mmCIF file of N, CA and C in Angstrom:
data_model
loop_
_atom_site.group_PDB
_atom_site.id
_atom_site.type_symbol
_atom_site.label_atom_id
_atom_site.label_comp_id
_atom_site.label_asym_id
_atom_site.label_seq_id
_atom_site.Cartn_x
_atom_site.Cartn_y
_atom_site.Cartn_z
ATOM 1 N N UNK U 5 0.817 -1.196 0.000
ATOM 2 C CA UNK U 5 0.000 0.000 0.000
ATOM 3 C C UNK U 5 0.860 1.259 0.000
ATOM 4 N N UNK U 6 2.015 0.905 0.223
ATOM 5 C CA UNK U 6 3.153 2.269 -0.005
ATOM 6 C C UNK U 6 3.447 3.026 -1.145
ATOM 7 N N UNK U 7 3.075 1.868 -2.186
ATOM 8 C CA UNK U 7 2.740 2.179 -3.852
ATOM 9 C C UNK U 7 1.574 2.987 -4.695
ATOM 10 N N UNK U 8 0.605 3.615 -3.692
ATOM 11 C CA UNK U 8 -0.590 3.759 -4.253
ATOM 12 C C UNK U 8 -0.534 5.103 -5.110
ATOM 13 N N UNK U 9 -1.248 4.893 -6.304
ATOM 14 C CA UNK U 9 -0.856 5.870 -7.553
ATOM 15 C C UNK U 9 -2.599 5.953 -7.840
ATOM 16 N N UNK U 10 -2.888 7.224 -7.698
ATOM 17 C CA UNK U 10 -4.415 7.284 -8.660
ATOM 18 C C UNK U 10 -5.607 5.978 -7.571
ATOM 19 N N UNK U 11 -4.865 5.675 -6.607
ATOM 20 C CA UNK U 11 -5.946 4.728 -5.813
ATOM 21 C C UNK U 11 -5.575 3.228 -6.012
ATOM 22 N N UNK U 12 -4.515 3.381 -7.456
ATOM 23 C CA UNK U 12 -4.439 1.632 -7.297
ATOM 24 C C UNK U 12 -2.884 1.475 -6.381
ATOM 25 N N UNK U 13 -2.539 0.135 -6.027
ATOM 26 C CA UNK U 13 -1.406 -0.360 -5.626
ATOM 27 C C UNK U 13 -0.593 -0.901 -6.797
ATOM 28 N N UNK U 14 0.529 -0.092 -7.386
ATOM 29 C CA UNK U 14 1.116 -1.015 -7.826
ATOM 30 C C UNK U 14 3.087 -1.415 -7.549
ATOM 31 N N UNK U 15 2.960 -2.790 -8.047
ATOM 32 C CA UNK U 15 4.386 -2.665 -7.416
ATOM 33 C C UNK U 15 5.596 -1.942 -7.825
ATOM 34 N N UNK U 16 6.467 -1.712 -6.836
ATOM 35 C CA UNK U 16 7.895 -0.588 -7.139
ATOM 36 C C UNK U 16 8.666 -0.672 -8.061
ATOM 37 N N UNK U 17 9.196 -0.384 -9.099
ATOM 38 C CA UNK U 17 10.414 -0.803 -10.290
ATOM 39 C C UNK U 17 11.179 -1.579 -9.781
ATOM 40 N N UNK U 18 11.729 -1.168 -8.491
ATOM 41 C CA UNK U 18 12.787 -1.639 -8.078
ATOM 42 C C UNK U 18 12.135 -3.190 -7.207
ATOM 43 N N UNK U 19 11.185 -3.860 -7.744
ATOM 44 C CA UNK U 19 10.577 -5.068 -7.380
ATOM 45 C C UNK U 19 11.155 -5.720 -8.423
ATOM 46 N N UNK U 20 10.859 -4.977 -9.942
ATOM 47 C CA UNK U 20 10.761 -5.710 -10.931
ATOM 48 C C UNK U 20 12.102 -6.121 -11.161
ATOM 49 N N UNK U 21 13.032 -5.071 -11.440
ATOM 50 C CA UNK U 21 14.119 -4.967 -11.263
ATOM 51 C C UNK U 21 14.749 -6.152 -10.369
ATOM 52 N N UNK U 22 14.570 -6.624 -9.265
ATOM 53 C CA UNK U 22 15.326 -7.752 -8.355
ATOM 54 C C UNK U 22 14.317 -9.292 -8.830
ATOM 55 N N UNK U 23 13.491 -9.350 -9.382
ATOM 56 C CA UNK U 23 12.647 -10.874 -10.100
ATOM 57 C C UNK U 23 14.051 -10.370 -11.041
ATOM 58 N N UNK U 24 14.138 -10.163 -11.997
ATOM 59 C CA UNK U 24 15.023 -10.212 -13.213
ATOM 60 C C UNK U 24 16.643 -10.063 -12.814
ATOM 61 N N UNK U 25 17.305 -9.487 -11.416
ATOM 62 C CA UNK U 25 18.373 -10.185 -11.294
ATOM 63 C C UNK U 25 18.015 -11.723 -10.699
ATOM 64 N N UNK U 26 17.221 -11.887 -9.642
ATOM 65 C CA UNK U 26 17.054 -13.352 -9.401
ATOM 66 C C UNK U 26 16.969 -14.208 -10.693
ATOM 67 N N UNK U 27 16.146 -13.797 -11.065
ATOM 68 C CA UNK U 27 16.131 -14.964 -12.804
ATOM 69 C C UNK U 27 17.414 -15.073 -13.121
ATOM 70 N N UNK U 28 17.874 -14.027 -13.229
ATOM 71 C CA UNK U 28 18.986 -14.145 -14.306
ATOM 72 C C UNK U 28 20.354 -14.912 -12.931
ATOM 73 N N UNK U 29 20.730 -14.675 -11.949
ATOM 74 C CA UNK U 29 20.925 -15.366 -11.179
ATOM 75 C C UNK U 29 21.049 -17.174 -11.330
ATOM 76 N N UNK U 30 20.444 -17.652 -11.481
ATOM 77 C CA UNK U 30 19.556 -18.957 -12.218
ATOM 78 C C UNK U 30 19.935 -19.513 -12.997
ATOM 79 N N UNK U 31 20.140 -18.399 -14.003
ATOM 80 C CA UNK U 31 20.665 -18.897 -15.127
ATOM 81 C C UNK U 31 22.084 -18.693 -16.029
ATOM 82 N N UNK U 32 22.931 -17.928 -15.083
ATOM 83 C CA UNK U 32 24.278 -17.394 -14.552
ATOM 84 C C UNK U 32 24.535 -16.179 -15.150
ATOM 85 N N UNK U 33 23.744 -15.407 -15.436
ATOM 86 C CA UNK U 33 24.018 -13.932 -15.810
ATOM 87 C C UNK U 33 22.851 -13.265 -14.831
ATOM 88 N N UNK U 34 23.975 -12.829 -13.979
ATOM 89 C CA UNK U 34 23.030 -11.931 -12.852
ATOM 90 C C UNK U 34 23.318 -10.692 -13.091
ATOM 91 N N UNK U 35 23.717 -9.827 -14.010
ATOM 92 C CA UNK U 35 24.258 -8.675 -14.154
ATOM 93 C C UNK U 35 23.050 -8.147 -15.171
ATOM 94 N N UNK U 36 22.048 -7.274 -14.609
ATOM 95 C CA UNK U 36 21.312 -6.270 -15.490
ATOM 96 C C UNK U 36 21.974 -5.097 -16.678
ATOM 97 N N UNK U 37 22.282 -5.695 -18.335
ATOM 98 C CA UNK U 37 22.856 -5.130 -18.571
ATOM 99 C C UNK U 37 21.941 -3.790 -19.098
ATOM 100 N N UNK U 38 20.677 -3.856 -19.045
ATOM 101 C CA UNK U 38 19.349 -2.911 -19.912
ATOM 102 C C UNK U 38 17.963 -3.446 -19.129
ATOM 103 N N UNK U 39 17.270 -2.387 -18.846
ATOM 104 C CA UNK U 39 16.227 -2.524 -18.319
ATOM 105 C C UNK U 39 15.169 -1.843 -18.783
ATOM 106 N N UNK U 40 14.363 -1.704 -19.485
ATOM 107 C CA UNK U 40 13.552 -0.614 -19.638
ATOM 108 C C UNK U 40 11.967 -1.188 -19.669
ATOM 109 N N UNK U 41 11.494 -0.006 -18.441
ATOM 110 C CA UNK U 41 10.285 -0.513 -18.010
ATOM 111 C C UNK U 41 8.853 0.224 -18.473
ATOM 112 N N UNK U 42 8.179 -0.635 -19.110
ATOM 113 C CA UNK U 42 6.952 -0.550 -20.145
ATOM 114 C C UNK U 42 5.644 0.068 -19.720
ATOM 115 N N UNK U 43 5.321 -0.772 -18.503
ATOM 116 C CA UNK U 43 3.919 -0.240 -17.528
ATOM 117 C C UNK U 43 4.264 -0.671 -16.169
ATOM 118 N N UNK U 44 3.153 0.147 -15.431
ATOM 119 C CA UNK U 44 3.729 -0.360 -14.107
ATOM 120 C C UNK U 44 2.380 -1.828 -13.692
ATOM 121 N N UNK U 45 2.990 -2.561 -12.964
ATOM 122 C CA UNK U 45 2.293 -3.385 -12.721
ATOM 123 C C UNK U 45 1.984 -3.447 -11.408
ATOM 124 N N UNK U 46 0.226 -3.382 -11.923
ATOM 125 C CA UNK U 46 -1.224 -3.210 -10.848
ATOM 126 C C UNK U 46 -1.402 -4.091 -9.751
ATOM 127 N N UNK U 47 -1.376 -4.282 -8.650
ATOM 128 C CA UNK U 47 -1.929 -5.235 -8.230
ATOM 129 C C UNK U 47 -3.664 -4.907 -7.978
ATOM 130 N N UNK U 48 -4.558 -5.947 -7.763
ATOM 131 C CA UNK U 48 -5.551 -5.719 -7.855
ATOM 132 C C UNK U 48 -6.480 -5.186 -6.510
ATOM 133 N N UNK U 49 -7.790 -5.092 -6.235
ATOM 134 C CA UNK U 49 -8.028 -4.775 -4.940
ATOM 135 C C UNK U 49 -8.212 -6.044 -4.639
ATOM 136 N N UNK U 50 -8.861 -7.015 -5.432
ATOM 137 C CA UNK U 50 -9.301 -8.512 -5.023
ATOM 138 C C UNK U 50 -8.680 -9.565 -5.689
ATOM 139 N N UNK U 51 -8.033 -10.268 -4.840
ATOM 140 C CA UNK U 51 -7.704 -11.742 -5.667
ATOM 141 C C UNK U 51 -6.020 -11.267 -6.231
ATOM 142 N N UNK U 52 -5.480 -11.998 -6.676
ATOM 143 C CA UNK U 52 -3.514 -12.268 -6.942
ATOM 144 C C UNK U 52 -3.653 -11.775 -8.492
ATOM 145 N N UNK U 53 -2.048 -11.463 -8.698
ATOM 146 C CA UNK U 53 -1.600 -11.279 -10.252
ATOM 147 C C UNK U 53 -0.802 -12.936 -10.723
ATOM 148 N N UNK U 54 -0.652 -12.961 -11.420
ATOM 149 C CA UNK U 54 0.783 -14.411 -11.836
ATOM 150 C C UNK U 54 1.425 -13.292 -12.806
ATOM 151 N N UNK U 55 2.787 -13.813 -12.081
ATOM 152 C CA UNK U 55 4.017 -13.034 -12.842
ATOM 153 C C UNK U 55 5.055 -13.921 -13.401
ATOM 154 N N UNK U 56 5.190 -13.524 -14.599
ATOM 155 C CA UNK U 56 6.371 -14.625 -15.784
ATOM 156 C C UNK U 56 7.396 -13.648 -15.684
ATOM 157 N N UNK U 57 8.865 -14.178 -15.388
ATOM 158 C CA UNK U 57 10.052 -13.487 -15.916
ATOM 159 C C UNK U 57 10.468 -14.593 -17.326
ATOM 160 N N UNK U 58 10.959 -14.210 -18.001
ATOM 161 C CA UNK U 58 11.281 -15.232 -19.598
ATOM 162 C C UNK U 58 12.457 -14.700 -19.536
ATOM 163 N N UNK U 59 13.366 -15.810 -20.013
ATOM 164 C CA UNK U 59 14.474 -15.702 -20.516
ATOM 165 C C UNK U 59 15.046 -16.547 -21.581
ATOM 166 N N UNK U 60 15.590 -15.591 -22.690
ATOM 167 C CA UNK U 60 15.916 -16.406 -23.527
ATOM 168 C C UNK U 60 17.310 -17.118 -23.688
ATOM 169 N N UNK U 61 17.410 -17.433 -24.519
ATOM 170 C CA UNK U 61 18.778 -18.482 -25.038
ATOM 171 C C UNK U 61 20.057 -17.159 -25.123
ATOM 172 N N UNK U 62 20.948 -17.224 -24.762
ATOM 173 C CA UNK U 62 21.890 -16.159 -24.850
ATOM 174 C C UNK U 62 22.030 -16.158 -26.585
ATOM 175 N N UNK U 63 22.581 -15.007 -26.793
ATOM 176 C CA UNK U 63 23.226 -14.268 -28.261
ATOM 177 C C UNK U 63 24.638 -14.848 -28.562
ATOM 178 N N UNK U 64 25.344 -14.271 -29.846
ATOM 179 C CA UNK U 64 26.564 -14.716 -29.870
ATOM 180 C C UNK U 64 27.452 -13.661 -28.583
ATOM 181 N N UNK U 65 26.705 -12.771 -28.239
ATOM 182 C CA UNK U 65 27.329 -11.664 -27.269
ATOM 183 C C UNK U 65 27.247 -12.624 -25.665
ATOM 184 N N UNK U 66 26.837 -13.338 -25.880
ATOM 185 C CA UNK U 66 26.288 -14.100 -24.252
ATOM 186 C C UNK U 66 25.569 -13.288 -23.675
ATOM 187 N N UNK U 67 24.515 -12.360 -24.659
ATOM 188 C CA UNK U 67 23.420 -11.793 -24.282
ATOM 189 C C UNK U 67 22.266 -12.367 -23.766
ATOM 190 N N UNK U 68 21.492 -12.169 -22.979
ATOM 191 C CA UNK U 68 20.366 -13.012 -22.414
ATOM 192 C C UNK U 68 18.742 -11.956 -22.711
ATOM 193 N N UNK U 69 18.167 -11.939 -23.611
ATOM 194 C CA UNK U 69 16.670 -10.952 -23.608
ATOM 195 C C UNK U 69 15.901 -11.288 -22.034
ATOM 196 N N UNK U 70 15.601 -10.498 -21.776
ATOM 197 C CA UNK U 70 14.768 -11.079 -20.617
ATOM 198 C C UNK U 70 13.478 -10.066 -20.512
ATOM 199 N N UNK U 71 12.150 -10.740 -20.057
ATOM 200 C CA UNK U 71 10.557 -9.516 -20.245
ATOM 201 C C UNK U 71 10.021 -10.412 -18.975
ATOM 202 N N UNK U 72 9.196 -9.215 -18.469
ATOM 203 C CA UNK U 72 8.332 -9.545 -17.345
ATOM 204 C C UNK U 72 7.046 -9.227 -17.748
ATOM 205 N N UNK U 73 6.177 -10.364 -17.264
ATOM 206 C CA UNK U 73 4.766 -10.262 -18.053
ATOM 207 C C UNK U 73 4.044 -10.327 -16.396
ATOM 208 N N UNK U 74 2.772 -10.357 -16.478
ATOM 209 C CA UNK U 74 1.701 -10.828 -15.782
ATOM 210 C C UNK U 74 0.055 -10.855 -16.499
ATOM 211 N N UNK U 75 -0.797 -11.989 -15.633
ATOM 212 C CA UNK U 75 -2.054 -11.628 -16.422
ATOM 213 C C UNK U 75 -3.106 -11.721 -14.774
ATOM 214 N N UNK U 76 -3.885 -11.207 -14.490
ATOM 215 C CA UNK U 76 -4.723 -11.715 -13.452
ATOM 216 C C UNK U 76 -4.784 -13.256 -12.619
ATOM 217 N N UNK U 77 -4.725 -13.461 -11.765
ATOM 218 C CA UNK U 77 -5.039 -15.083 -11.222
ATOM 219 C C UNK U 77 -5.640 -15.565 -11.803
ATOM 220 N N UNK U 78 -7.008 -15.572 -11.963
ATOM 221 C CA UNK U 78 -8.500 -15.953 -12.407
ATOM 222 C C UNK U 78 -7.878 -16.033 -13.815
ATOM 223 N N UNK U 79 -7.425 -15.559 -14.454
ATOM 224 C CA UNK U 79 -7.183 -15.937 -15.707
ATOM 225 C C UNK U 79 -6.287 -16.962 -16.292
ATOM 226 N N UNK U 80 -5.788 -17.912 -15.205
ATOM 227 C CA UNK U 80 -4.949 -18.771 -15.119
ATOM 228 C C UNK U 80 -5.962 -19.787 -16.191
ATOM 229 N N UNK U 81 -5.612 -20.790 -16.883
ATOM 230 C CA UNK U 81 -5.861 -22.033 -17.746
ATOM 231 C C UNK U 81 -6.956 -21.542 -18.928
ATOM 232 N N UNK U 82 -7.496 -20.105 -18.663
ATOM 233 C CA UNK U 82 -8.123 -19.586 -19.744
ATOM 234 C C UNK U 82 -7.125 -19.594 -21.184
ATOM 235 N N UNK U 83 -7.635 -20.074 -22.505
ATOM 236 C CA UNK U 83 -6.462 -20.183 -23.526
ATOM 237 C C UNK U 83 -6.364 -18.578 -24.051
ATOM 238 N N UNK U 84 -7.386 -17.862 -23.509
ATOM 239 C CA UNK U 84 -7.562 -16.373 -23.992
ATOM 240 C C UNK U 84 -7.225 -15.140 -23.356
ATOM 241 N N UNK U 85 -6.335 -16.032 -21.654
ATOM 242 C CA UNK U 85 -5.430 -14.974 -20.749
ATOM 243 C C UNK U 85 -4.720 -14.294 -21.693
ATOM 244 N N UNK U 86 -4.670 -12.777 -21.281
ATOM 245 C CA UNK U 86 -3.724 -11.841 -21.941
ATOM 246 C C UNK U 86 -2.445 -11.480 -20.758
ATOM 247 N N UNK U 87 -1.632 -11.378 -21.557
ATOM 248 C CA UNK U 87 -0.440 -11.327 -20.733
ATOM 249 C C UNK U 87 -0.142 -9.737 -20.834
ATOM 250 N N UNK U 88 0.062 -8.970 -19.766
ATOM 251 C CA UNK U 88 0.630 -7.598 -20.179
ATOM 252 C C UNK U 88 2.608 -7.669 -19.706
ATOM 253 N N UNK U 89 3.006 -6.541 -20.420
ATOM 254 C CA UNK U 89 4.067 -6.630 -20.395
ATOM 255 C C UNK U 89 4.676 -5.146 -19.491
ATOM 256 N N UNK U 90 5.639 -5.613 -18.717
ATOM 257 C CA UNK U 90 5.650 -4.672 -17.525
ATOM 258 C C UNK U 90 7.665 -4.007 -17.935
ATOM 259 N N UNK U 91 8.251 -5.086 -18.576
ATOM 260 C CA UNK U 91 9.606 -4.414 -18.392
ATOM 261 C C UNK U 91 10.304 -5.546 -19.672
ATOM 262 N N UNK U 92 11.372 -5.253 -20.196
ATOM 263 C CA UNK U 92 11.876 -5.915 -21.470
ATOM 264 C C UNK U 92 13.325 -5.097 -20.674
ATOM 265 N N UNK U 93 14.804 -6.228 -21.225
ATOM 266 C CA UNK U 93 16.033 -6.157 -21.029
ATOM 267 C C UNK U 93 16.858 -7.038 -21.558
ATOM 268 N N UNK U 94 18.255 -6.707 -21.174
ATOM 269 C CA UNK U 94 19.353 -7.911 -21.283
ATOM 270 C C UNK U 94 20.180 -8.060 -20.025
ATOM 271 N N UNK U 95 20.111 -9.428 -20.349
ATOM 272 C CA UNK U 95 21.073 -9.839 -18.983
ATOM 273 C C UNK U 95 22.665 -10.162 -19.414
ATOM 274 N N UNK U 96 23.465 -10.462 -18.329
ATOM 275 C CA UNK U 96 25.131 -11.114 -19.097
ATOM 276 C C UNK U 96 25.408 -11.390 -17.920
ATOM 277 N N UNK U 97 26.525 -12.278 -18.043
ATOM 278 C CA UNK U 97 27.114 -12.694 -17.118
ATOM 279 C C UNK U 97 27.862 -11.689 -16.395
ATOM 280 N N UNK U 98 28.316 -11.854 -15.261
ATOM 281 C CA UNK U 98 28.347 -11.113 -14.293
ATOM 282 C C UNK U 98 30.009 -10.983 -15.010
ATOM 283 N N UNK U 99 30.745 -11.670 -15.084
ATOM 284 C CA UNK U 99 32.476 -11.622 -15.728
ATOM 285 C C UNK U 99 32.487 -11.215 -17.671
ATOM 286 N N UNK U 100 31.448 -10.986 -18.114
ATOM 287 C CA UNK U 100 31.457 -10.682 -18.967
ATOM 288 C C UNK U 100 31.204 -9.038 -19.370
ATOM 289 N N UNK U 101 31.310 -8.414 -20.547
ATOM 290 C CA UNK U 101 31.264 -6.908 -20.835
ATOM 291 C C UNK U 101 30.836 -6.884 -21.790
ATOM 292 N N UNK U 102 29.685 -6.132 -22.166
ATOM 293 C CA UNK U 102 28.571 -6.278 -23.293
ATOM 294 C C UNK U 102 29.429 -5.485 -24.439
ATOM 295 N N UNK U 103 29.314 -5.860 -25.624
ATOM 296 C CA UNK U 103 29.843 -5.356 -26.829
ATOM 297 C C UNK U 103 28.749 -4.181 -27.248
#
């Protein structure tokens, strides 16, 4: 509730921001090399969000794409859940230096 904008709650950048070093963590590039964040993401007054971090297959750079989505709870096993998109980046390994 520390988040509240216009009446809704939503969560801090710097939330999104630490799911996407943890991911990338995981998958051995914990180093945020680009972050740029799209919408902010709502939580609701009633009922949960589900949140996807994705990561892809590294580049020839040992680049990693990485996007944070969510769609409502309730919209879980619906084939017609929409996913919104909250933040898009690249990750790298933490000993590596992006070209």
């Amino acid at each position: 509730a520390d988040h509240r904008v216009f009446g809704s709650v939503l969560v801090p950048p710097a939330a999104l921001v630490e799911l996407v070093i943890r991911v990338g963590d995981q998958v051995g590039c914990g180093r945020v090399e680009e972050l740029t964040l799209e919408a902010p993401l709502v939580l609701p007054e009633q009922g949960s969000v589900q949140v996807q971090v994705v990561v892809e297959e590294p580049d020839a750079a040992g680049l990693r794409s990485v996007a944070v989505y969510s769609h409502p709870e309730d919209a879980t096993g619906s084939d017609d859940a929409v996913w919104s998109s909250h933040a898009s980046g690249l990750l790298v390994e933490e000993s590596s230096t992006a070209a």
